Short mmCIF file of C-alpha atoms and ligand atoms in Angstrom, two decimals:
data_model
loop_
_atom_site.label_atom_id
_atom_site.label_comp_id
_atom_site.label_asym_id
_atom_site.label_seq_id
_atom_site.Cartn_x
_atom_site.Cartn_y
_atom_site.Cartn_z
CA UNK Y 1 112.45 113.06 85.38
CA UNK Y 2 112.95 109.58 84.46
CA UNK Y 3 110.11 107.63 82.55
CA UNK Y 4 108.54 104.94 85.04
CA UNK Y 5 108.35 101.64 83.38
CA UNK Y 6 105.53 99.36 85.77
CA UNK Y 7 104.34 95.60 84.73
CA UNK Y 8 100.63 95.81 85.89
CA UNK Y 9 98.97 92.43 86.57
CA UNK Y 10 95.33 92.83 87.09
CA UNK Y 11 95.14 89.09 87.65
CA UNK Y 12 91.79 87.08 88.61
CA UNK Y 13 88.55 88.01 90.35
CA UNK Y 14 88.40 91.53 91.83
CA UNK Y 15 92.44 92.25 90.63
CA UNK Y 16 90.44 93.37 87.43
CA UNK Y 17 88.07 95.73 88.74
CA UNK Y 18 90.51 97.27 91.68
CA UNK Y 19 93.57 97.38 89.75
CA UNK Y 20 91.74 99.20 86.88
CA UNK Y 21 90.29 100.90 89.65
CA UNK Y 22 93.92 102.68 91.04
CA UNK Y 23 94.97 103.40 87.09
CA UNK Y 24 92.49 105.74 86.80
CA UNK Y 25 93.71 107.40 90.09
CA UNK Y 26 97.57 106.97 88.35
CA UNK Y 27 96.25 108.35 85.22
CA UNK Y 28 95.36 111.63 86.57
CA UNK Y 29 98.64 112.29 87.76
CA UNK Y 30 101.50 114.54 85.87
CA UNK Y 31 103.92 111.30 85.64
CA UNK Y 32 105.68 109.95 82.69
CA UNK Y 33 104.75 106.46 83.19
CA UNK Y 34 104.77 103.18 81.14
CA UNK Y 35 102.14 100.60 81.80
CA UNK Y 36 102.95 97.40 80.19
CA UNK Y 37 100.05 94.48 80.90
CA UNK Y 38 100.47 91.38 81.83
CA UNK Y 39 98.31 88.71 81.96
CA UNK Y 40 99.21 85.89 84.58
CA UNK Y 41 97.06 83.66 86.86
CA UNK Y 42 93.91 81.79 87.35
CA UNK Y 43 92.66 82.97 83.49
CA UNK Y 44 95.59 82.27 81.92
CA UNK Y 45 95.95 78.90 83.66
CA UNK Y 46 92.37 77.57 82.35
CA UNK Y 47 93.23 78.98 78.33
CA UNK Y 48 96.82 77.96 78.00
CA UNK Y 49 97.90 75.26 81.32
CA UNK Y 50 100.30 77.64 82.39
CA UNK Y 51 99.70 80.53 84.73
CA UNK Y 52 102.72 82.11 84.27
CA UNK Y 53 105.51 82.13 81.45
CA UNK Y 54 109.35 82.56 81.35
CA UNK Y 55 108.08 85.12 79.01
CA UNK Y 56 106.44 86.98 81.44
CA UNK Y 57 109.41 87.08 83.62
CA UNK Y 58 111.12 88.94 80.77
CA UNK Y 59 108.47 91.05 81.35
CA UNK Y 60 108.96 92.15 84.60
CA UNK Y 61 112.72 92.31 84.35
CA UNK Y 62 112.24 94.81 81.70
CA UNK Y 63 110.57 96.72 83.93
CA UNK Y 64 110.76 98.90 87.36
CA UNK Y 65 108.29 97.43 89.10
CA UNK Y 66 105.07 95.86 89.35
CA UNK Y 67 101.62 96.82 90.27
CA UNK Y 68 99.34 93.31 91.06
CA UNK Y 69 95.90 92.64 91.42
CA UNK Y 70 95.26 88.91 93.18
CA UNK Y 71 95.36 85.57 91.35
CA UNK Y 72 93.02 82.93 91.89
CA UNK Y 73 94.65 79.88 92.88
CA UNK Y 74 94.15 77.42 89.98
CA UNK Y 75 92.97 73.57 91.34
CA UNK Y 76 96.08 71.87 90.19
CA UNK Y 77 98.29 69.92 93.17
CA UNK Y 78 101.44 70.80 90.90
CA UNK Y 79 100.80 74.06 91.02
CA UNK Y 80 103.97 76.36 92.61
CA UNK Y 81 102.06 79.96 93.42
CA UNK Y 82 102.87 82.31 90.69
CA UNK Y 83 103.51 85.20 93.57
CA UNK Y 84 105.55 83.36 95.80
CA UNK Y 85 107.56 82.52 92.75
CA UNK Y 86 107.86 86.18 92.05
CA UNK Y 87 108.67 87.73 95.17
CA UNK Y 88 111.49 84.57 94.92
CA UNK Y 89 113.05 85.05 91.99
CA UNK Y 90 113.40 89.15 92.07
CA UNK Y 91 114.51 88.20 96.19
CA UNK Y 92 111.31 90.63 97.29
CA UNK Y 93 112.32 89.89 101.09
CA UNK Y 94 110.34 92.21 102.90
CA UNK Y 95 106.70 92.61 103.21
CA UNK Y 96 105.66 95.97 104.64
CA UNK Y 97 101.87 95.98 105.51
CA UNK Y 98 100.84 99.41 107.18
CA UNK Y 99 97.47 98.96 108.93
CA UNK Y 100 96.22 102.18 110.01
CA UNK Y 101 92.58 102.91 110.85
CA UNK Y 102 90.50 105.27 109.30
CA UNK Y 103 87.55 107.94 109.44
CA UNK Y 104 84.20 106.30 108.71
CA UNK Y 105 84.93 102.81 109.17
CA UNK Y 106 82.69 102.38 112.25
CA UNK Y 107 85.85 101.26 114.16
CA UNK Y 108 86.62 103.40 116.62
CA UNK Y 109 90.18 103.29 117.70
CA UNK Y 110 93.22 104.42 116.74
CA UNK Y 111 94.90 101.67 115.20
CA UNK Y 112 98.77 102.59 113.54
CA UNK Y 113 101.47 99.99 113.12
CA UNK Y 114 102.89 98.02 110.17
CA UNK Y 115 103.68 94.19 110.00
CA UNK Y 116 106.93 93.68 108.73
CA UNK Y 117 106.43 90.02 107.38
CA UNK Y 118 109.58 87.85 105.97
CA UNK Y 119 108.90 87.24 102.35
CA UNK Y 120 111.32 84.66 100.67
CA UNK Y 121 111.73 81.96 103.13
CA UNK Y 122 110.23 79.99 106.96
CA UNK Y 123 106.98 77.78 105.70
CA UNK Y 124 107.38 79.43 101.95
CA UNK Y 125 110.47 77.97 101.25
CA UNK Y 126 109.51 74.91 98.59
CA UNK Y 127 110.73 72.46 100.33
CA UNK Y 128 108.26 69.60 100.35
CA UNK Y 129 108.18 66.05 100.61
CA UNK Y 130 104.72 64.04 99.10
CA UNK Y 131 104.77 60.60 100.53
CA UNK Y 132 101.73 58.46 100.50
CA UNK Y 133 100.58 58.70 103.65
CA UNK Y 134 102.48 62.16 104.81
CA UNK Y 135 103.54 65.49 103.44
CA UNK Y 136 106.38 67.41 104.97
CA UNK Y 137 106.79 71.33 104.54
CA UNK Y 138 110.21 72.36 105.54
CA UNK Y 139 110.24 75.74 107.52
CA UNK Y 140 113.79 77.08 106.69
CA UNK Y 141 115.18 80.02 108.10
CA UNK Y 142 118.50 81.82 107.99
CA UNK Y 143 120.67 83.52 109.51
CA UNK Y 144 121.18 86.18 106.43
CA UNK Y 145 117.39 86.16 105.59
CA UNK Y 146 116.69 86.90 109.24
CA UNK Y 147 119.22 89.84 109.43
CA UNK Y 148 117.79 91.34 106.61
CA UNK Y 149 114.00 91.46 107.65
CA UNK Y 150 115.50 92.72 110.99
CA UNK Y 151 117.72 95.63 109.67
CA UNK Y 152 114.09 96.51 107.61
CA UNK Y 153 112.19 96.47 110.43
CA UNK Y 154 114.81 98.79 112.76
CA UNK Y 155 115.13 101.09 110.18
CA UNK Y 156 111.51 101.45 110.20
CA UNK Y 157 111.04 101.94 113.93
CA UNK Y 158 114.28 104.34 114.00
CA UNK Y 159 112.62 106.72 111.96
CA UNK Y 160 109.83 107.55 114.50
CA UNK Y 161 111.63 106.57 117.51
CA UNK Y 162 108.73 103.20 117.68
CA UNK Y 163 108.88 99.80 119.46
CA UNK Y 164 110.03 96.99 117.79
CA UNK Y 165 108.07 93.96 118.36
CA UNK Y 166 109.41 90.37 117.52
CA UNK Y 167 107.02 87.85 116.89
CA UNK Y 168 107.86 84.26 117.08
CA UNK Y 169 107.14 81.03 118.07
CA UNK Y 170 110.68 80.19 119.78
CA UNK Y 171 109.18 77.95 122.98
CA UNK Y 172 108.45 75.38 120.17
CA UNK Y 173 110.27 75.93 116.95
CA UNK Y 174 114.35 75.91 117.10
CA UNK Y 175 114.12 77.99 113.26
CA UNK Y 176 112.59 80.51 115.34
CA UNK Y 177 115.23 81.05 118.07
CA UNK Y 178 117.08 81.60 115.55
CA UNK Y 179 115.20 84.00 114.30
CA UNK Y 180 114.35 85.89 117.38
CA UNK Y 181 118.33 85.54 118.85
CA UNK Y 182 119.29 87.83 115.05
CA UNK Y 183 116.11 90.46 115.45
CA UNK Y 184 116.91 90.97 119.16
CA UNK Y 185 120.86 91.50 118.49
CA UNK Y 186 120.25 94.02 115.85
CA UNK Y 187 117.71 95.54 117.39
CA UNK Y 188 120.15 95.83 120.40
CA UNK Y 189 122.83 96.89 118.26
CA UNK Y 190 120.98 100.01 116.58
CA UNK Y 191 119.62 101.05 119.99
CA UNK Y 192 115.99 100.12 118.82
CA UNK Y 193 113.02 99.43 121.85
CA UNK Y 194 111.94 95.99 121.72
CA UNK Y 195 110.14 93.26 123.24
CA UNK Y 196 109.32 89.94 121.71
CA UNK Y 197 106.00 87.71 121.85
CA UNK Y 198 105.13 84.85 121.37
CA UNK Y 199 102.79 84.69 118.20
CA UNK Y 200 99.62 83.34 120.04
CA UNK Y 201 99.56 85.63 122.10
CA UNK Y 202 100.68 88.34 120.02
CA UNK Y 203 97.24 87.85 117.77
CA UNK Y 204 95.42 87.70 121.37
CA UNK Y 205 97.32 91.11 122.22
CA UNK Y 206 96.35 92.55 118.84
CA UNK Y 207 92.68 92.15 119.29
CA UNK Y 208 92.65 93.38 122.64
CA UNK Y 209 94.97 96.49 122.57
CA UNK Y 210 96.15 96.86 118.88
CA UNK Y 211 96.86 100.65 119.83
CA UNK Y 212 100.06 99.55 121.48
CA UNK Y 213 101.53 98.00 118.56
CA UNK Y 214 104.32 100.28 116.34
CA UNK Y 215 106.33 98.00 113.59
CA UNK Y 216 105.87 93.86 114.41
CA UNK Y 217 108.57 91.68 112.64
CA UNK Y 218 107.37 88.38 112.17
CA UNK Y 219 108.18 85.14 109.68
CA UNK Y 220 106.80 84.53 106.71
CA UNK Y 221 103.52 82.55 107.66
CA UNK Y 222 102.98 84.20 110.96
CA UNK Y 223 102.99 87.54 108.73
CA UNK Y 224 100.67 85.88 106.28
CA UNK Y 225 98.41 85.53 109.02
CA UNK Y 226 98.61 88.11 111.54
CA UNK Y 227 98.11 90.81 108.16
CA UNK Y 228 94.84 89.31 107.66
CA UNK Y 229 93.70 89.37 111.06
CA UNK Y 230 94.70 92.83 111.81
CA UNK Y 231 92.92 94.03 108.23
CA UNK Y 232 89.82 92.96 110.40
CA UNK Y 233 90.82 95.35 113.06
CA UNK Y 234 89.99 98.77 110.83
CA UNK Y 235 87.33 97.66 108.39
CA UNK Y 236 88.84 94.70 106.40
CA UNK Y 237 90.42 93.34 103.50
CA UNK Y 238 89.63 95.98 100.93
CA UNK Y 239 91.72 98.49 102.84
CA UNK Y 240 95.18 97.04 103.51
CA UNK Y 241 97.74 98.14 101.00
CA UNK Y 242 101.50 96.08 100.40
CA UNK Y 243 104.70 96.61 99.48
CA UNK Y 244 106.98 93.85 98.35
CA UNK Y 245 110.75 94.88 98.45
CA UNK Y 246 113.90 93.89 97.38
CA UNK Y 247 117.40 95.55 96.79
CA UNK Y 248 116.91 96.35 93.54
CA UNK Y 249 112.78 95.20 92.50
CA UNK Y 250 109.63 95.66 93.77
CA UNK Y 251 105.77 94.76 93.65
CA UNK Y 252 102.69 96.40 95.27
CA UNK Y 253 99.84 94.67 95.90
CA UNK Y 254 96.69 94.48 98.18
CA UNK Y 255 96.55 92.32 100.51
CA UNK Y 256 93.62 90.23 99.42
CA UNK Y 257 92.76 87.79 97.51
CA UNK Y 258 91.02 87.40 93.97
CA UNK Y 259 87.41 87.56 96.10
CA UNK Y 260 85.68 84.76 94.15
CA UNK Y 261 82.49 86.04 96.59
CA UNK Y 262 81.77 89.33 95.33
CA UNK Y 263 83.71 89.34 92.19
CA UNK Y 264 82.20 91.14 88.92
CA UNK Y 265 79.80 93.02 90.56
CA UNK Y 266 81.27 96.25 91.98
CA UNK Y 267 81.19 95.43 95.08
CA UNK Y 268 85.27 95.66 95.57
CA UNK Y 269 86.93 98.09 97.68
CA UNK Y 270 89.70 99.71 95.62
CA UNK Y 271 91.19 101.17 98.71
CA UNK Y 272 93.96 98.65 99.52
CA UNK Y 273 94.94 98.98 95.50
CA UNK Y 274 94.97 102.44 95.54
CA UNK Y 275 97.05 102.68 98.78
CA UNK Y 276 99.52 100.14 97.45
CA UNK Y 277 99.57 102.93 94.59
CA UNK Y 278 100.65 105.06 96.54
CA UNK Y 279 103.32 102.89 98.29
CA UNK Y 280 104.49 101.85 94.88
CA UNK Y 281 104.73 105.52 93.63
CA UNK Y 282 106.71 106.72 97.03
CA UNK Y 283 109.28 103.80 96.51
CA UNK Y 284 109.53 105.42 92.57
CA UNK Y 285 110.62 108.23 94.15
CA UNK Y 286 107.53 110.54 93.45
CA UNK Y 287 106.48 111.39 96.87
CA UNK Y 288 104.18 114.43 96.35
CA UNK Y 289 101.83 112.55 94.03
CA UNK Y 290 102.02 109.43 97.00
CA UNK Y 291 101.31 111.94 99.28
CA UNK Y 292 98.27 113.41 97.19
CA UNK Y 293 97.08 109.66 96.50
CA UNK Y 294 97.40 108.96 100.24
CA UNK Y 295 95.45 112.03 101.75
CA UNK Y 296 92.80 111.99 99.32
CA UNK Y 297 92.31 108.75 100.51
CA UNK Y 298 91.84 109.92 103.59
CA UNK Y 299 89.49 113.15 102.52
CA UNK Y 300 87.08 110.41 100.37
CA UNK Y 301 87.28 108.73 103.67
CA UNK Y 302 86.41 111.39 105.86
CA UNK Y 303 83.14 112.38 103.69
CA UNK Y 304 82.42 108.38 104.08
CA UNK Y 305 82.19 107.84 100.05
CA UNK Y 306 82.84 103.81 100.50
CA UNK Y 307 81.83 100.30 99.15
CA UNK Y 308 79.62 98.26 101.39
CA UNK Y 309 82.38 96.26 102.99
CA UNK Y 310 82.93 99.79 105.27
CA UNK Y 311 79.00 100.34 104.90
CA UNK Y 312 78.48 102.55 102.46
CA UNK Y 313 76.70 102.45 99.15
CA UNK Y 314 79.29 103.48 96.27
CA UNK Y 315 80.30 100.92 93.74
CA UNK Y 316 84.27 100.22 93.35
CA UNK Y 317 83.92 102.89 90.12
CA UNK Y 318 82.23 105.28 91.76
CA UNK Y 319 84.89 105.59 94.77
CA UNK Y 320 88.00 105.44 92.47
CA UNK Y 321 86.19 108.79 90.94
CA UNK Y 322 85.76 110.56 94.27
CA UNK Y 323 89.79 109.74 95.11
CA UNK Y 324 90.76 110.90 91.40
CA UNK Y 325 88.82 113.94 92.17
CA UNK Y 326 90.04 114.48 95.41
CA UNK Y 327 94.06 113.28 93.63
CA UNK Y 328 92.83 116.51 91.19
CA UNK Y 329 92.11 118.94 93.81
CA UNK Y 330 95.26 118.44 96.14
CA UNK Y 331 97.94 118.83 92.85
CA UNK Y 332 96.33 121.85 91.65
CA UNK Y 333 96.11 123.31 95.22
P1 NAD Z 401 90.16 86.98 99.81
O1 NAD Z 401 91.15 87.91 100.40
O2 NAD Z 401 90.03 86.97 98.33
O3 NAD Z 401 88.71 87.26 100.44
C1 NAD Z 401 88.45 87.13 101.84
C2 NAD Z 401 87.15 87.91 102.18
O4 NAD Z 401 87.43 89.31 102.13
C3 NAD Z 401 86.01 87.65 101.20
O5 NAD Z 401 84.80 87.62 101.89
C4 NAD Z 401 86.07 88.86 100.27
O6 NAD Z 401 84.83 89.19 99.69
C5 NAD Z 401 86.57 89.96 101.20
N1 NAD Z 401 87.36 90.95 100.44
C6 NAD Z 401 88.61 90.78 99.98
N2 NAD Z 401 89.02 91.86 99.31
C7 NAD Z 401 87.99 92.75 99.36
C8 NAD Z 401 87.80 94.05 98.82
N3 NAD Z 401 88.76 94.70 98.13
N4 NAD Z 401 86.62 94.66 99.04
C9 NAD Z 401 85.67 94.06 99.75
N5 NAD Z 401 85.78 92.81 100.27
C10 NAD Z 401 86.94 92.17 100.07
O7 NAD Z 401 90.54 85.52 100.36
P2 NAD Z 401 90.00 84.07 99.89
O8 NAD Z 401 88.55 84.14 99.59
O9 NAD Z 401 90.48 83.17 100.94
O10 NAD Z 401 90.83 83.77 98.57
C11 NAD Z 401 90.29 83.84 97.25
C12 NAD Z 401 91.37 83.44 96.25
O11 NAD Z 401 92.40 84.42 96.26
C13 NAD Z 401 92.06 82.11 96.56
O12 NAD Z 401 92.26 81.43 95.35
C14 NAD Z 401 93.37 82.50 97.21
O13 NAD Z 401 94.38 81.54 97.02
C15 NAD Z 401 93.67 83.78 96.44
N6 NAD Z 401 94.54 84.75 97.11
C16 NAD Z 401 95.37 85.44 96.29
C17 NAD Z 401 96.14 86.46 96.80
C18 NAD Z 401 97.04 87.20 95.85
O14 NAD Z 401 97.14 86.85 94.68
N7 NAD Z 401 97.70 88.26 96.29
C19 NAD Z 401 96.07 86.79 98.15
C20 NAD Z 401 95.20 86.06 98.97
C21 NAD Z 401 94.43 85.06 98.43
C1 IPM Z 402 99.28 87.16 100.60
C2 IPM Z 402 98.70 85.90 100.02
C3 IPM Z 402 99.82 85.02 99.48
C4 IPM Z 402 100.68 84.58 100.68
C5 IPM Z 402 99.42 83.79 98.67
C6 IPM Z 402 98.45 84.11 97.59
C7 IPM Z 402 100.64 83.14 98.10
O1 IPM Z 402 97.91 85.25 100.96
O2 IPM Z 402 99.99 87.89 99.88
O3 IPM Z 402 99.04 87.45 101.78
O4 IPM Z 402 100.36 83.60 101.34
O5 IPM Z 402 101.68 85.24 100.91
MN1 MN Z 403 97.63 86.37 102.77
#
């Protein structure tokens, strides 16, 4: 099998204890893999003025994929985030964040969908206009980028026969009748179930009944936020895992932030890394050892071995052992 080449940016804050964190799980596995470090963000900003490089982007192209941490966003009004500008450049268009609940958080229901957030364009696209007394954000969307993130999100609810639901804000915003008008015609023309919703009520729907919800297809903002609200719905931050994809490049990444709160300590889950492991190694093509990652997971889970964000007592280390163990047990079963 073909050597796996993967840029791995721990990044600021927690990045560098959960990122470190998932290695160890990747290290235990029988993979021929390449892990070339980077160093971009917050750190990098504060030594050199520059949080990223051109060099760095010769980096990545030189490899498969890449495995990120979280960046602290440096205090500098001309700064153009160094992940946006990523998931830009290598045209990462779709954002696949699975939230599914899990034994031992304290949660209680059965909680299984994925957002399916639109990752290159709407309020991300650049455009913006400082004037003295007023700053305007343009919110662009297309008719290609909105096909895309639709044809994603069908082929995602075709595979298990799920509901489509199309999140939008088209009473008020003409880019997102646009937007709706393209997700509901493709999702007509592949013989997909759908409804749409308004996004205010779609976040009042989600707290109430998130069981109902299968694959949600949403802009890139709404996404932004929704992700993080429905994180709170099984346990949190530290246990959402993301995929950023592209035709031909990818990046996996939690979907938190650098943590500034509990950073250095040990405090960090490493689950959300070490499921984006997992998503990053399926996309690789190496499904078993996903598959092992992603159950044992679920066993560390079940014998509620967790950091104190989910209650329990372990330190980030300590619960990036258990998985490896458990990782250990399932490939030599
Ligand atoms: P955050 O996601 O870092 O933290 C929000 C809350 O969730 C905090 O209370 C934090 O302690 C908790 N939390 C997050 N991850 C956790 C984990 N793995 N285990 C346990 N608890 C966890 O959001 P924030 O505080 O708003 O942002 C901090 C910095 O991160 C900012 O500079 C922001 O711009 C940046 N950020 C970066 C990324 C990224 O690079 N991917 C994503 C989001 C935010
Ligand atoms: C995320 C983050 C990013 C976003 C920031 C850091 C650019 O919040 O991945 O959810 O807004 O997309
Ligand atoms: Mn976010």
């Amino acid at each position: 099998m073909r050597r796996i080449k993967i840029a791995v940016v721990e990044g600021d804050g927690i990045g560098r204890e959960v990122i470190p964190a998932a290695i160890t799980v990747l290290d235990t596995l029988p993979l021929d893999i390449e892990k070339v470090p980077v160093e971009i963000g917050y750190g990098k900003w504060k030594r050199t003025g520059k949080a990223m490089t051109d060099d760095d982007f010769d980096i990545f192209e030189s490899c498969d994929c890449i495995f990120f941490g979280a960046i602290t966003t440096p205090p500098d009004p001309d700064y153009k985030s160094v992940l946006v500008q990523i998931r830009q450049r290598f045209d990462l268009y779709a954002n696949i964040r699975p939230i599914k609940s899990l034994a031992c958080t304290g949660m209680g229901r059965e909680i299984d969908f994925v957002i399916v957030r639109e990752n290159t364009e709407g309020m991300y696209s650049g455009i913006e206009q400082v004037l003295p007394d007023a700053v305007h954000s343009t919110r662009v969307i297309t008719r290609r980028g909105s096909e895309r993130i639709a044809e994603y999100a069908c082929s995602l609810a075709f595979e298990k026969d799920e509901l489509l639901t199309i999140v939008h804000k088209a009473n008020i915003l003409k880019s997102c009748w646009l937007f709706r008008d393209v997700c509901i015609d493709i999702a007509e023309r592949r013989g997909i179930r759908w409804e749409d919703m308004l996004v205010d009520a779609a976040a009042h729907r989600l707290v109430l009944d998130p069981g109902r919800f299968d694959v949600i297809v949403t802009t890139n903002l709404f996404g932004d936020i929704l992700s993080d609200m429905s994180a709170a719905l099984i346990g949190g931050l530290g246990l959402c895992a993301s995929a950023n994809i592209g035709d031909n490049y990818a990046l996996f990444e939690p979907v938190h932030g650098s943590a500034p709160d509990i950073a250095g300590r040990g405090l960090a889950n490493p689950v959300a890394a070490i499921m984006s492991l997992a998503m990053m190694l399926r996309w690789c093509g190496r499904v078993r050892e996903s598959d092992a990652v992603q159950d044992a997971v679920y066993d560390t889970f079940a014998r509620c071995v967790t950091t104190p964000d989910i209650g329990g007592g372990c330190s980030t280390a300590e619960v990036a052992t258990a998985i490896t163990e458990a990782v250990e047990r399932k490939l030599a079963a």
